Amino acid sequence: MLIKTKANILSSQITDRAVFESRREFIKAATALSAGLMLPSPGQAATGKYADAPVGPYSAKLQVTDREDVANYTNYYEFSTNKTDSTVLAKALKTAPWTVEVTGEVEKPGVYNLEDILKDNPVQERIYRFRCVEAWSMVVPWIGFPLGDMLKRFKPTSKAKFVEFTTLNNPEIMVGQRSGVLDWPYVEGLRIDEAMHPLTMMVTGMYGDELPNQNGAPLRLIVPWKYGFKSIKAIVKIRFMETMPETAWHKSAPGEYGFYANVNPEVPHPRWSQSRERVLGGSIFTPKRETEKFNGYGEEVAALYSGMDLKQYF
Amino acid sequence: MIFRINNLRSKFIVVCLLPLLWLCVDIAFDNLGSNPVQALHIRLGDWSLRFLCLTLAITPIQTITKWRGMADYRQLFGLYAFFYASLHLLGYLLADHALMWRIIGIDIIESPYIWFGVLAYGIIFLLALTSPKWAKKRMGKTWKKLHRLIYIAAVAAIIHYFWQLKGNLAEPLFYSIIVFLLLGFRVLVWVKNRQLTKMMIPTGQRVLALAEKQGVIQEAPRKQR
């Protein structure tokens, strides 16, 4: 079956094909330009650690959400189910030194230091939309690098069909893990082609600075066309797998949260509509905004799911 | 000095408006956090549910303490539950969807948790409409039957609360325990009354039969009932 995605994105938001196809030159040029001129991009703080990060491809020119709103409205159940409490509780997490274990169907497994990973993967800034399954959204200038670039260095084998990510499990510090809201540690996963997609990012910062702990420091995933719960925080383990990994929310409520979790206004959550979203930062007089299929990234990712019934594979 | 709760009623009317005042202050000073509309919905929904619980608590309190004149408070709290539920609904219609009815229709159809909110509100609306004393007089026995629907409204409100949440179920759990206890009290009273009637009728009959046998009375005065 052919799935046609309706392009309900403003034409001004769509990258011109010529520009898209010359994106690698564009990155190089942008890197050279901002490295040379130290141009701060719109979302960046002038003084942050990554203030001089170049603007990467796919970065949309969108009204960026206030940093305070992004930093104080997090679903980080490892600390608290309260979206503001995790800001305080997550301060207890020590994010350095940090290692990431790489295992599974891969030629170069091992325990990698985050520092070394960052040395191999220069960061860039990308302004992405972020849409939570709870029907709210924001626009964040993330700092990070394409996940695919990092994964390729570990040389996945031909058996690697999926990638599984695991969050740190430490109930002493992550006090939310003492309660059984979810089956800890938090696990997420992607199909290998989703993981290798140039939109998919490993994130270490936001707003030109380091990632605050509550936003998933020191290393998190960002998959902008999927609901936020796919974008796992504080990653300590990456496993390449032949079979589809069992993910935390799917395990907790398989009828409500699927493995794919693509943003899709046409497929409501069993208990609430997904057709609209509350954009953070508005006043109480701003109505909800229409949700876009694949969160507005359909041009880039719809092909990944051609022939799939997205109602079945929600 | 005789404790007269009736004098407090006018003060209660004002006190019950404080949550609204508090909310207005928080809106004015931008104290509602990153998602003010969500906070507004939760605040108003919570207060509606709290007043619903208070309304349900009046009868048990009256039964246990044998205080008089509590029915007025039941009406007062019930009307406040309706008041905050109406603001909660207005918030949804205006702040979320700017009165775009087609979109509201789609949203309701696609959101089962809202169905329960609609059910609870529909009931509370009817109860508020029939709350004046003259309506109570005119409706007679139907009034009591209709107002028993508050139990269904309370359960629907709880489901409405539970179903819009993803992970943290502590707060709705707290309210469901309260509602469960308040409804449980009614069940207990009902069961007790039923047992009493069951026990009393045969006893009465036995006494009469005995009296008849002993020739104290000629005929049991059953027909007089």
XYZ file of C-alpha atoms in Angstrom, chain B residues 24-139:
116
model
C -6.755 34.826 38.403
C -3.749 36.079 40.383
C -1.618 33.242 38.981
C -2.731 34.059 35.442
C -2.020 37.764 35.956
C 1.471 37.093 37.348
C 2.251 34.324 34.841
C 2.668 31.745 37.608
C 1.191 28.789 35.751
C 4.462 27.410 34.375
C 5.497 26.381 30.873
C 2.069 25.110 29.885
C -0.373 27.598 31.426
C -3.456 26.250 29.643
C -2.832 22.730 30.891
C -2.338 24.180 34.386
C -5.613 26.093 34.035
C -7.489 22.926 33.027
C -6.023 20.955 35.920
C -6.694 23.723 38.438
C -10.355 24.160 37.459
C -10.962 20.433 37.046
C -9.410 19.741 40.447
C -11.622 22.312 42.161
C -14.729 20.989 40.494
C -13.854 17.489 41.680
C -13.080 18.755 45.195
C -16.468 20.444 45.435
C -18.110 17.314 44.098
C -16.418 15.349 46.892
C -17.558 17.936 49.463
C -21.108 17.649 48.130
C -20.967 13.886 48.496
C -19.521 14.224 51.999
C -22.488 16.180 53.399
C -24.891 13.259 53.799
C -22.369 11.020 55.613
C -21.392 13.920 57.881
C -25.046 14.583 58.618
C -25.716 10.921 59.366
C -22.731 10.564 61.663
C -22.916 13.892 63.514
C -26.717 14.295 63.373
C -26.194 18.003 62.621
C -29.204 19.771 61.187
C -29.417 22.142 58.266
C -26.671 20.520 56.195
C -28.805 20.207 53.072
C -28.179 23.866 52.231
C -24.447 23.186 52.164
C -24.967 20.208 49.937
C -26.703 22.519 47.499
C -24.050 25.207 47.859
C -21.105 22.871 47.257
C -22.950 21.141 44.445
C -23.501 24.442 42.707
C -19.824 25.311 43.144
C -18.852 21.968 41.621
C -21.037 22.989 38.682
C -19.500 26.483 38.637
C -15.893 25.222 38.444
C -16.845 22.495 35.971
C -18.403 25.170 33.762
C -15.204 27.251 33.865
C -13.218 24.060 33.144
C -15.421 23.449 30.089
C -15.169 27.084 28.968
C -11.392 26.856 29.269
C -11.416 23.850 26.960
C -13.745 25.462 24.414
C -12.065 28.876 24.416
C -8.407 28.465 25.369
C -7.819 25.172 23.544
C -10.014 25.548 20.494
C -11.141 29.214 20.274
C -14.754 28.002 19.831
C -13.963 26.284 16.502
C -16.846 23.817 16.727
C -15.811 21.466 13.925
C -12.405 21.003 15.552
C -14.008 20.607 18.959
C -16.252 17.893 17.477
C -13.294 15.973 16.066
C -11.371 16.351 19.308
C -14.249 14.979 21.379
C -14.866 12.059 19.014
C -11.182 11.116 19.064
C -10.715 11.519 22.820
C -12.586 8.941 24.940
C -11.417 10.642 28.142
C -13.488 13.685 27.126
C -16.621 11.508 26.728
C -16.554 10.921 30.468
C -16.053 14.613 31.113
C -19.071 15.373 28.923
C -21.143 12.762 30.786
C -20.146 14.138 34.187
C -20.829 17.705 33.099
C -24.193 16.817 31.528
C -25.333 15.277 34.813
C -24.053 18.119 36.978
C -25.696 20.592 34.605
C -29.084 18.884 35.055
C -28.623 18.776 38.800
C -27.733 22.472 38.939
C -30.761 23.276 36.782
C -33.076 21.420 39.182
C -31.363 22.582 42.355
C -33.801 25.384 43.415
C -36.204 24.474 46.222
C -39.283 25.033 44.062
C -37.957 22.553 41.494
C -37.413 20.029 44.259
C -41.012 20.496 45.432
C -42.460 20.247 41.969
C -40.511 17.174 40.957
